[in-house]
XYZ file of C-alpha atoms in Angstrom:
581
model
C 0.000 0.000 0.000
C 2.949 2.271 0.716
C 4.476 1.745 -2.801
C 1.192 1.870 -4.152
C 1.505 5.979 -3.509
C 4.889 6.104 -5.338
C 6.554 8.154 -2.486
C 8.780 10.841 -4.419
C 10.908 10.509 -0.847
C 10.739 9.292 2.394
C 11.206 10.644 5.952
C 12.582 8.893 8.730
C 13.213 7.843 11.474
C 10.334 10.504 13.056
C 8.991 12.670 14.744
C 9.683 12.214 18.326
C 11.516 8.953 17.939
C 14.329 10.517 16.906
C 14.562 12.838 19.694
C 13.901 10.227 22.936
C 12.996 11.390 26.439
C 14.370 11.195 29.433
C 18.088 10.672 28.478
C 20.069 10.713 25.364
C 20.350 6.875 25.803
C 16.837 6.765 24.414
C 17.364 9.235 21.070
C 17.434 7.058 18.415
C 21.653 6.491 17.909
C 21.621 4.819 14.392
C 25.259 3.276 14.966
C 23.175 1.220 17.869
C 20.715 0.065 15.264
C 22.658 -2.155 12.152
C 24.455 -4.622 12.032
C 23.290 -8.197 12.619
C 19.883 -7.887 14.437
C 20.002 -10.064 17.042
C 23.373 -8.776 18.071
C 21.203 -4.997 18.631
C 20.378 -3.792 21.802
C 17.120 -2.075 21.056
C 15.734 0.455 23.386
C 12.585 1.251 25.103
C 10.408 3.971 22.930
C 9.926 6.357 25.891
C 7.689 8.727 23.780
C 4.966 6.275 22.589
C 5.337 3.927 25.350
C 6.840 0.767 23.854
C 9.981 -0.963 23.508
C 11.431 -1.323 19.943
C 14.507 -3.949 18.658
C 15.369 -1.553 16.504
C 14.984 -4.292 14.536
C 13.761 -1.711 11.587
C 17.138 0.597 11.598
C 19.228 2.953 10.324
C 20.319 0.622 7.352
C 16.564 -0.832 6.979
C 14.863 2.709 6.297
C 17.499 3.653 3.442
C 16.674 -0.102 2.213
C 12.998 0.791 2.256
C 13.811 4.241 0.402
C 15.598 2.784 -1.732
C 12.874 -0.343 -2.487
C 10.573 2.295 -2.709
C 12.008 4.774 -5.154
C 11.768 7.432 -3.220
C 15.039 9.679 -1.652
C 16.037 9.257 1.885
C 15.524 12.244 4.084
C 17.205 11.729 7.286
C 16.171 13.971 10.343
C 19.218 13.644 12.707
C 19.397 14.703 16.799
C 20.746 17.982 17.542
C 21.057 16.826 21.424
C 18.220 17.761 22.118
C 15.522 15.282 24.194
C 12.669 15.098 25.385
C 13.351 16.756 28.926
C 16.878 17.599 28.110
C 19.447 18.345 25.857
C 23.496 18.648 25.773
C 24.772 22.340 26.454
C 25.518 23.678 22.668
C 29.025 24.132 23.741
C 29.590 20.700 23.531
C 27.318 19.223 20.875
C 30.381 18.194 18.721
C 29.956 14.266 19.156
C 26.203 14.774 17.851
C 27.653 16.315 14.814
C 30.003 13.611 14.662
C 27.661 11.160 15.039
C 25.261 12.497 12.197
C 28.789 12.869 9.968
C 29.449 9.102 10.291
C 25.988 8.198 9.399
C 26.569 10.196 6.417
C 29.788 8.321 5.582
C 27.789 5.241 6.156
C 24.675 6.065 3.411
C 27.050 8.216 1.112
C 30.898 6.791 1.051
C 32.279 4.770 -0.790
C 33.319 1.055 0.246
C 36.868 2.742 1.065
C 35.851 4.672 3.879
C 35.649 3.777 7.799
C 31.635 3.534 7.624
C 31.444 2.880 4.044
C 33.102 -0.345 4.345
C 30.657 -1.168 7.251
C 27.733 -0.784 5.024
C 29.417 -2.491 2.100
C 29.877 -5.361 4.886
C 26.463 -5.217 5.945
C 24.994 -6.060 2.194
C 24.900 -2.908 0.226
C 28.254 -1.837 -1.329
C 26.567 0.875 -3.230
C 25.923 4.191 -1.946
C 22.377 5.155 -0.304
C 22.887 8.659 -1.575
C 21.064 10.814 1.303
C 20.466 14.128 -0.340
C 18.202 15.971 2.272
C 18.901 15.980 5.745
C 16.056 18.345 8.499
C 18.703 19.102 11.442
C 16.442 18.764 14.705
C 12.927 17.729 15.101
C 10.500 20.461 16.128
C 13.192 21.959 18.213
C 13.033 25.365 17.785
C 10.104 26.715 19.735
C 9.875 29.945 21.024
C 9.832 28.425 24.533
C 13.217 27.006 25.158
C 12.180 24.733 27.489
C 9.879 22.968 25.033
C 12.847 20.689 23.638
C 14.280 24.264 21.907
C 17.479 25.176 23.481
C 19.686 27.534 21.269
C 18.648 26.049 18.318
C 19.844 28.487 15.631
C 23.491 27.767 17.167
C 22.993 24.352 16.813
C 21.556 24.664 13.377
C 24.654 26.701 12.190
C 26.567 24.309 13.829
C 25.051 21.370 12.008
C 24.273 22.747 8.883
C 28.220 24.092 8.575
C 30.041 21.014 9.373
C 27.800 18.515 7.083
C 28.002 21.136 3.866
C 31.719 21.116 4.419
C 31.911 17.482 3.455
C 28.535 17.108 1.629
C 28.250 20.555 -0.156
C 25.237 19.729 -2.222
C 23.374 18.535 0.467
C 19.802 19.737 1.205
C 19.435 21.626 4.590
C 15.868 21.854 6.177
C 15.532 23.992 9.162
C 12.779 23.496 12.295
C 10.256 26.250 12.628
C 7.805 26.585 15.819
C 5.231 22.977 15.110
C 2.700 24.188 17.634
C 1.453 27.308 19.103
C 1.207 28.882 15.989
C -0.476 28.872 12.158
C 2.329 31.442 10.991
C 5.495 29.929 11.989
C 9.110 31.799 11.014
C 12.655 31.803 10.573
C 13.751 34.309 13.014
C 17.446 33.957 12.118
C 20.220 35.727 9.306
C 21.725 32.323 9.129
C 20.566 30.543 5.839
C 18.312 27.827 5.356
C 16.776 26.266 2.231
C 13.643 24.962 3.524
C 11.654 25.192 6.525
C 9.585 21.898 8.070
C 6.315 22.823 9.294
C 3.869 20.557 10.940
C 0.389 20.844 11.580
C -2.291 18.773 13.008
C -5.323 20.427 13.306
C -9.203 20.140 12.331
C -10.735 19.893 8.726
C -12.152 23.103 8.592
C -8.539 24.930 9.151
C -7.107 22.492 6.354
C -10.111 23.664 4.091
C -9.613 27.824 5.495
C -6.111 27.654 4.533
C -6.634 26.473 1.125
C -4.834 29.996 0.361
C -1.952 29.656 2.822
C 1.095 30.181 0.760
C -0.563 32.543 -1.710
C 0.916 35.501 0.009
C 3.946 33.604 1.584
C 7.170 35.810 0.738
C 9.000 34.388 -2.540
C 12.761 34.600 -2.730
C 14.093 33.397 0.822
C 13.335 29.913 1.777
C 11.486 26.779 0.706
C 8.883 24.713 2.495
C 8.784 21.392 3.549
C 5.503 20.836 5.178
C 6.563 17.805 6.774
C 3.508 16.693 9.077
C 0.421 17.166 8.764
C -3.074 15.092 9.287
C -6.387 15.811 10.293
C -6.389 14.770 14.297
C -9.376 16.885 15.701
C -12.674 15.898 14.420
C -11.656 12.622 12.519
C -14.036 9.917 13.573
C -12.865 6.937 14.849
C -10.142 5.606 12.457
C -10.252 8.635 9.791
C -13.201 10.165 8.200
C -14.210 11.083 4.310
C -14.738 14.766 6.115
C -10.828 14.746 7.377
C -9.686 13.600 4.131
C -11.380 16.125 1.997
C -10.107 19.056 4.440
C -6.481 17.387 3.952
C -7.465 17.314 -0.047
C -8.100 21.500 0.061
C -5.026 21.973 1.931
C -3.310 19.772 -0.183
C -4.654 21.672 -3.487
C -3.537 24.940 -1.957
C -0.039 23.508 -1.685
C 0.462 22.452 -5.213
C -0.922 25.913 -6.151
C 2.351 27.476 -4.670
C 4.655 24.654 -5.719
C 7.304 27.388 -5.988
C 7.224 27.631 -2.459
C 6.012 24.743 -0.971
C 8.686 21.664 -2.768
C 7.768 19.018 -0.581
C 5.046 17.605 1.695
C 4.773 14.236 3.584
C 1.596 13.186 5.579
C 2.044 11.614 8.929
C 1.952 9.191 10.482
C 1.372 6.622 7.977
C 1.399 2.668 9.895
C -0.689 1.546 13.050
C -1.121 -1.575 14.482
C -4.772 -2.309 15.730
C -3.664 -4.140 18.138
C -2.055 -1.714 19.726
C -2.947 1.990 18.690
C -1.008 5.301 20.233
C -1.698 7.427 18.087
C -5.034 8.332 15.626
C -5.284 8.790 12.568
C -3.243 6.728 10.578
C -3.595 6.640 7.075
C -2.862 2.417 6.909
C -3.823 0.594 9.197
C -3.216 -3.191 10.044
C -3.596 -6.394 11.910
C -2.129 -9.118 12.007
C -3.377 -10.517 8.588
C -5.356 -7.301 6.750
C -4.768 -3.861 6.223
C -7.237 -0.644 4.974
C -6.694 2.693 4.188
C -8.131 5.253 5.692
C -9.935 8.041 3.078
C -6.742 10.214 3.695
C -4.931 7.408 2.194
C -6.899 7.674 -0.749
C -6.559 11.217 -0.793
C -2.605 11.035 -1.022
C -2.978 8.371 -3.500
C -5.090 10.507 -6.510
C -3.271 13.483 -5.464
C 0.112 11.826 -6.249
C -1.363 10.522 -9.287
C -2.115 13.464 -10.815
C -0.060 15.374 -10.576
C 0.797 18.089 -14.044
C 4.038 20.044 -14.644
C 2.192 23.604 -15.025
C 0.014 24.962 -12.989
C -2.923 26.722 -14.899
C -5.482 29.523 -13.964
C -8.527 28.802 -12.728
C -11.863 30.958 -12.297
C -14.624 29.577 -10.322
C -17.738 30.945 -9.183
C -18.651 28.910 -6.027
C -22.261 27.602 -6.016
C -23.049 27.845 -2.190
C -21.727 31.529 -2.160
C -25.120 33.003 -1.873
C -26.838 30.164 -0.477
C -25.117 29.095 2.261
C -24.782 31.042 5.840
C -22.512 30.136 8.276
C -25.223 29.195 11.344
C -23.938 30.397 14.868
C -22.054 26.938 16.090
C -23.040 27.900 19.791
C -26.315 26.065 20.822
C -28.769 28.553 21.539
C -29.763 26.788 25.428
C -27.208 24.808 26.872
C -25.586 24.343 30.698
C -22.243 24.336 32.463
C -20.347 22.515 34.395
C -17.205 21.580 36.251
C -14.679 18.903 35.216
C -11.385 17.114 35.987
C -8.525 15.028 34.159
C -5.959 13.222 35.816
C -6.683 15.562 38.898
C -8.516 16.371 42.426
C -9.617 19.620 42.073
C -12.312 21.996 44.148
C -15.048 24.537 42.240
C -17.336 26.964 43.538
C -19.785 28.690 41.045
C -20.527 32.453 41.950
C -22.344 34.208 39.974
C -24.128 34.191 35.906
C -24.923 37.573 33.987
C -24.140 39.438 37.303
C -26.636 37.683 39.564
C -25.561 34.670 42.246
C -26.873 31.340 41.355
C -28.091 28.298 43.408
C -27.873 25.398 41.109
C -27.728 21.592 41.656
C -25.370 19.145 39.628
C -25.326 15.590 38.362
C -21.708 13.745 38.522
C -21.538 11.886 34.999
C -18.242 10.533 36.072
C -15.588 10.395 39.207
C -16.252 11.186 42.598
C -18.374 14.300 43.886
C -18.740 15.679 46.882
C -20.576 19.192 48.124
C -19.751 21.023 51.504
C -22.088 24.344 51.325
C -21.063 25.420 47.762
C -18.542 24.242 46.706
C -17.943 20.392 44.660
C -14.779 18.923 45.270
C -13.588 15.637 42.333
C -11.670 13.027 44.518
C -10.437 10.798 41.875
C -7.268 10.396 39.258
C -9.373 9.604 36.581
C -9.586 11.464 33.015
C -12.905 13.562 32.098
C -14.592 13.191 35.529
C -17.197 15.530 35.162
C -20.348 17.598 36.879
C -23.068 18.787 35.398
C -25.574 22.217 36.215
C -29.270 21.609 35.696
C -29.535 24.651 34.426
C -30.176 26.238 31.227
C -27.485 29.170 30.146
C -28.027 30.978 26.965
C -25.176 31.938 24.488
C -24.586 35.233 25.487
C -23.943 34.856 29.082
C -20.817 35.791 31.596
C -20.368 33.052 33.843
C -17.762 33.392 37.031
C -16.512 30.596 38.975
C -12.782 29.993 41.283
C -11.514 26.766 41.351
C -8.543 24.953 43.487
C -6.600 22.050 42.120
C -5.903 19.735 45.203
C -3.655 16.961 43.877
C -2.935 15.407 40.320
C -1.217 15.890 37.234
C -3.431 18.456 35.942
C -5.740 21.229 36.862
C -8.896 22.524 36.362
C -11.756 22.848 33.661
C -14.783 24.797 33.613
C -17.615 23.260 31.137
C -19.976 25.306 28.927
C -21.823 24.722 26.034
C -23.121 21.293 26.861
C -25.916 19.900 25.025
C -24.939 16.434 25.690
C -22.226 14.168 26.267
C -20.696 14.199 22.897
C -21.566 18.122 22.493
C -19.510 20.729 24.569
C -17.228 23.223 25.124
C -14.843 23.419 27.558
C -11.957 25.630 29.038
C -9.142 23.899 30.526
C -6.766 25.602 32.997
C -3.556 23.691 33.573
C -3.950 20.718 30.832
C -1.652 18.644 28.840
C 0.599 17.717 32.125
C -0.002 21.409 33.693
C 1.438 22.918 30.903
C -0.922 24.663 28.975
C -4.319 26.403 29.341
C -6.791 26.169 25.965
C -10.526 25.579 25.316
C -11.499 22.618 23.393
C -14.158 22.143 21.458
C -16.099 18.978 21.025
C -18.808 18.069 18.263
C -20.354 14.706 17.847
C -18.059 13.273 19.994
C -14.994 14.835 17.734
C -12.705 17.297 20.697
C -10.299 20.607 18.523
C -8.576 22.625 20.203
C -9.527 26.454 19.172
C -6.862 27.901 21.546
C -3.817 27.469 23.690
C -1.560 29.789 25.876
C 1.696 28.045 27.625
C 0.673 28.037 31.509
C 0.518 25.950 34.568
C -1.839 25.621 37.892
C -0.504 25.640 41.449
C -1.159 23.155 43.820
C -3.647 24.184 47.052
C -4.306 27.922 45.768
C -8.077 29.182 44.392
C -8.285 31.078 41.198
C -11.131 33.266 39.673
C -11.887 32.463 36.465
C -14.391 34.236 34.634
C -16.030 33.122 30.996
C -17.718 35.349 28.513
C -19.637 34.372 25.238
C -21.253 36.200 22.727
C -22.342 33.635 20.354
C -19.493 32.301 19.151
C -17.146 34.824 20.269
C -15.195 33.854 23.665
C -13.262 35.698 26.399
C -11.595 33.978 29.651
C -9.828 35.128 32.307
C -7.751 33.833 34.806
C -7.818 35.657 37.729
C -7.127 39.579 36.079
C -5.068 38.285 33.510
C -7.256 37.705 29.562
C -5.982 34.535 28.547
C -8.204 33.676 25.253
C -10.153 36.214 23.105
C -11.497 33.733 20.002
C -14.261 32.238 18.935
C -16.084 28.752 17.920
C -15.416 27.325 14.514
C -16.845 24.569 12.829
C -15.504 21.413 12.192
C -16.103 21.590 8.547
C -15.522 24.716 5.892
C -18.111 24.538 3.411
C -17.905 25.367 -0.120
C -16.368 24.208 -3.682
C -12.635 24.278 -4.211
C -10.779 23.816 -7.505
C -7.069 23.851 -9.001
C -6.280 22.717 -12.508
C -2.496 21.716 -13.795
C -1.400 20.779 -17.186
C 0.994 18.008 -18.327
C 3.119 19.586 -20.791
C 4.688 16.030 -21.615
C 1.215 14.625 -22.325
C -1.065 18.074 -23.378
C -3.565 16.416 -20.451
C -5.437 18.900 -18.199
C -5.780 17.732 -14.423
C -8.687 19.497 -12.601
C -9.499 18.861 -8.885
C -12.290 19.763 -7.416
C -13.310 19.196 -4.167
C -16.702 19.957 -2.576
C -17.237 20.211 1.094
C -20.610 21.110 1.161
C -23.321 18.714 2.452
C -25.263 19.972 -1.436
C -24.390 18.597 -4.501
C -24.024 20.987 -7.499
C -23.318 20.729 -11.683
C -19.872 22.170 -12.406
C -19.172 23.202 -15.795
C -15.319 22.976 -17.076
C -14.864 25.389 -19.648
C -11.240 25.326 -21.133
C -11.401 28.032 -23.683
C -10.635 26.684 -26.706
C -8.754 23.714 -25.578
C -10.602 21.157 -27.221
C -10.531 17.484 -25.597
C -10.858 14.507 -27.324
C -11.944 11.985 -24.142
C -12.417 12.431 -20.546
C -12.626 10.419 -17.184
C -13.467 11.571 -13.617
C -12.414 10.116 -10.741
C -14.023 10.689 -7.163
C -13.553 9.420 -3.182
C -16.987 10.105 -1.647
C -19.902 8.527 0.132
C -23.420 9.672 1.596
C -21.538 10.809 4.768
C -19.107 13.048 5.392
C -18.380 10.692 8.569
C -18.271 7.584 7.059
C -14.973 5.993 7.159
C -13.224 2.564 6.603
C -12.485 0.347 9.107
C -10.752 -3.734 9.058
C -14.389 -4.586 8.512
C -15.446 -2.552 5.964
C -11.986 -1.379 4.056
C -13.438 -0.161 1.275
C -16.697 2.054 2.437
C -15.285 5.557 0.964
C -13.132 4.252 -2.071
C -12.346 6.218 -5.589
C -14.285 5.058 -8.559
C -13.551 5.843 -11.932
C -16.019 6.883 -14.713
C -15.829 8.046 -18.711
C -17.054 10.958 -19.407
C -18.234 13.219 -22.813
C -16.804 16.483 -23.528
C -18.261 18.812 -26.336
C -15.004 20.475 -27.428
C -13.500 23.028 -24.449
C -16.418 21.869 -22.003
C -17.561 19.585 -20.192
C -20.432 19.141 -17.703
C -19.833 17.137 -14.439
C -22.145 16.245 -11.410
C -19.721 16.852 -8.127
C -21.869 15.249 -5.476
C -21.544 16.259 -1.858
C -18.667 15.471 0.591
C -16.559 14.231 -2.890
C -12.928 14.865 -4.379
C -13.500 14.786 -7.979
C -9.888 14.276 -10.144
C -10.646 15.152 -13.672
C -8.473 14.238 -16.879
C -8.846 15.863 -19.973
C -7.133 14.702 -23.248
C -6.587 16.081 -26.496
């Protein structure tokens, strides 16, 4: 299934892997990984929680590169870990490290490491040509596994073009906290490596992301990215088709953005860490999700030129964004992970008196105020009352014990619809309200932070339809609003295969409304054309072990009448059309 996409290159070893926690014992060391494989030590994978042979190595990825057609792109440690890192001052045996295993892919059978691939079955050369120095190392918080990382990227990026001067250098840029990332550095750099993971209807609002990026600097590399807030269960035809408009907007600035790799791609259903995956396996079948098939037609067709399109977008005029806030709703208090204490004061001004019902952990009341006594995740406790959308709602809240702190509910319908803001998540490191819709939780906003043990905060909460405000004692952490899990509307690029005179048009339609789209190509006349589309009734409907094949691309002919052509693009749908001369 992997080949099947025809990977142009291939990224490895991670992501997080290659960084370790804890101790540099448990970065990934690629000397530690070839060689005979029972003779390896392995290590235990400290970042998703299982131990690894390293039975898949340094020497095994190039191998699967190489099997694959597709370039090698080796993302090395800059001593940095997760919880640590090696003053720069003395980062010189990481640079020697990521030296050797450059001797090892790209020297010849005369040199130290060379010889020790040559020995190991592969006298040729690997031939690494791009090489990302660091893995999302350089956030602005320098505790966040992003010490000093434009000296180490000098440091890096200097010694390895000394002895590999046509080597491709890709730089880290800030992977979360932000949708604008930057270089803030003079030193050079040829691309940048952004990652997002986000919700479908920020893939579909950034359809235009590079449009306006500056030309003339720096490349990008957007090296992660997946739909992992409102998915589904395994991957839905809705994340896939926000992934497809991002995607679109990519190869529309293809003179900025050169490269792009989804992650992650494998999972084991045995034993899941991580969701979505794009294939996923047991121990005897394996699906792909619709994101799979996404990556698949967009690597398919893919044209040398990329043409000028004008589209007038059906739903335009037809379609109004509804306010995503319910109109009645209630509130609540919640824990995860953590024993915390709440006292509600006051709503719209006025004090309230207000009974709850525990849906999970254990509640207790003294006077007014409900205290959660258990570890467990989303304990929470929930207000028979009924609060409006524009409402200011003030509470203060203690966190008693745990790894986490506090979160104040609003917006609850039910238990898979709800909003939340939560005040010393994510290990007491960040604040951020979440959003959750049919069961599907995005984050809308974040803010680095942390709750102290045994002390009460105010926190006060104010919403004007879909516009937020929260405070934390006097300080305004989050001024944002609601957004929907899905951007509605029609989306189209069109490229042209100059070897083959074939027009590619994508179009991809979000809406929950079909519509007729006619392709008029101006006096391009086409002989025969085919469309191809990944859709189903649902947006939500997704494959699964069971059912591997429930959103799947079909093929049909269709008639042009010299430069046009009239298609039916059904709802929820990615539509790849091929015109020929």
């Amino acid at each position: 299934m992997l080949k099947a996409l025809h990977p142009k290159f291939f990224r490895f070893p991670g992501g997080c892997f290659v960084e370790g926690q804890n101790s540099p014992d448990n970065a990934f060391r690629w000397e530690r990984t070839i060689g005979p494989i029972e003779q390896r030590p392995g290590h235990w994978n400290v970042n998703w929680g299982y131990r690894t042979t390293d039975g898949i190595g340094f020497d095994e990825y190039l191998q699967l590169a190489e099997d694959l057609g597709a370039k090698p792109l080796y993302v090395v440690n800059v001593g940095i870990w997760h919880g640590g890192f090696t003053p720069v001052d003395s980062i010189q045996p990481w640079i020697d490290e990521t030296l050797n295993a450059l001797e090892y892919a790209n020297g010849d059978a005369t040199t130290k490491y060379g010889a020790l691939r040559a020995k190991n079955g592969h006298p040729a050369p690997y031939n690494i040509e791009y090489i990302e120095i660091g893995n999302e190392n350089n956030q602005d918080d320098p505790t966040q596994q992003s010490d000093n990382y434009y000296k180490r990227f000098k440091l890096f990026r200097d010694a390895i073009l000394a002895k590999y001067p046509n080597m491709h250098i890709i730089g880290n840029v800030m992977a979360w906290g932000t949708d604008d990332p930057k270089w803030k550095s003079a030193e050079s750099v040829e691309l940048l490596d952004e990652h997002y993971y986000r919700n479908p209807s920020w893939f579909a609002r950034n359809f235009n992301k590079y449009s306006n990026y500056p030309r003339g600097t720096h490349g990008i590399y957007v090296g992660e990215y997946a739909v992992t807030q409102g998915f589904g269960i395994n991957g839905s035809l809705n994340a896939a088709l926000g992934e497809a408009v991002f995607m679109m907007g990519m190869e529309n600035n293809s003179d900025v953005v050169k490269m792009a790799s989804y992650a992650p791609i494998f999972a084991n259903l045995n034993d899941l860490r991580w969701r979505p995956d794009m294939i996923q396996f047991n121990h005897k079948q394996a699906f792909g999700t619709p994101s799979y098939y996404v990556q698949k037609l967009m690597a398919d067709n893919i044209g040398t030129r990329i043409l000028k399109v004008n589209q007038h977008n059906p739903y335009a005029a037809t379609i109004e964004q509804n306010t995503i806030a319910p109109q009645k709703s209630s509130i609540g208090f919640a824990t995860w992970a953590a024993q915390s204490s709440f006292e509600l004061k006051e709503i719209n001004g006025k004090p309230v008196n207000i009974t709850f019902t525990p849906k999970k952990g254990q509640w207790q009341q003294t006077d007014n105020i409900y205290t959660q006594n258990s570890n467990e995740e989303e304990c929470q406790n929930i207000g028979n009352i009924t609060v409006g959308n524009n409402a200011t709602i003030k509470m203060r809240a203690r966190k008693n014990s745990g790894a986490e702190g506090f979160v104040l509910v609003f917006n609850y319908v039910d238990e898979n619809n709800y909003c939340w803001l939560n005040l010393g998540g994510w290990g007491n490191t960040q604040h951020g309200i979440e959003q959750i819709i049919n069961g599907d939780k995005m984050q809308i906003a974040a803010k680095n932070g942390k709750i102290e043990t045994g002390r009460w905060y105010d926190i006060t909460l104010q919403q004007n339809g879909d516009s937020l405000k929260a405070w934390l004692d006097n300080e305004l952490l989050f001024e944002t609003k609601l957004i929907p899990n899905t951007t509605q509307g029609l989306f189209t690029t069109a490229t042209l295969d100059e070897t083959t005179g074939k027009v590619i048009v994508k179009i991809a339609n979000t809406s929950s409304e079909a519509t007729t789209c006619s392709i008029n190509l101006n006096g391009y006349n086409v002989h025969t054309a085919n469309a191809t589309r990944l859709t189903a009734p649902k947006a939500t409907d997704e494959n699964s072990i069971e059912h591997p094949t429930r959103v799947y691309p079909v093929t049909e002919t269709l008639s042009p009448v010299n430069d046009k052509l009239e298609l039916h693009v059904p709802a929820y749908s990615l539509n790849i059309v091929t015109l020929n001369r």
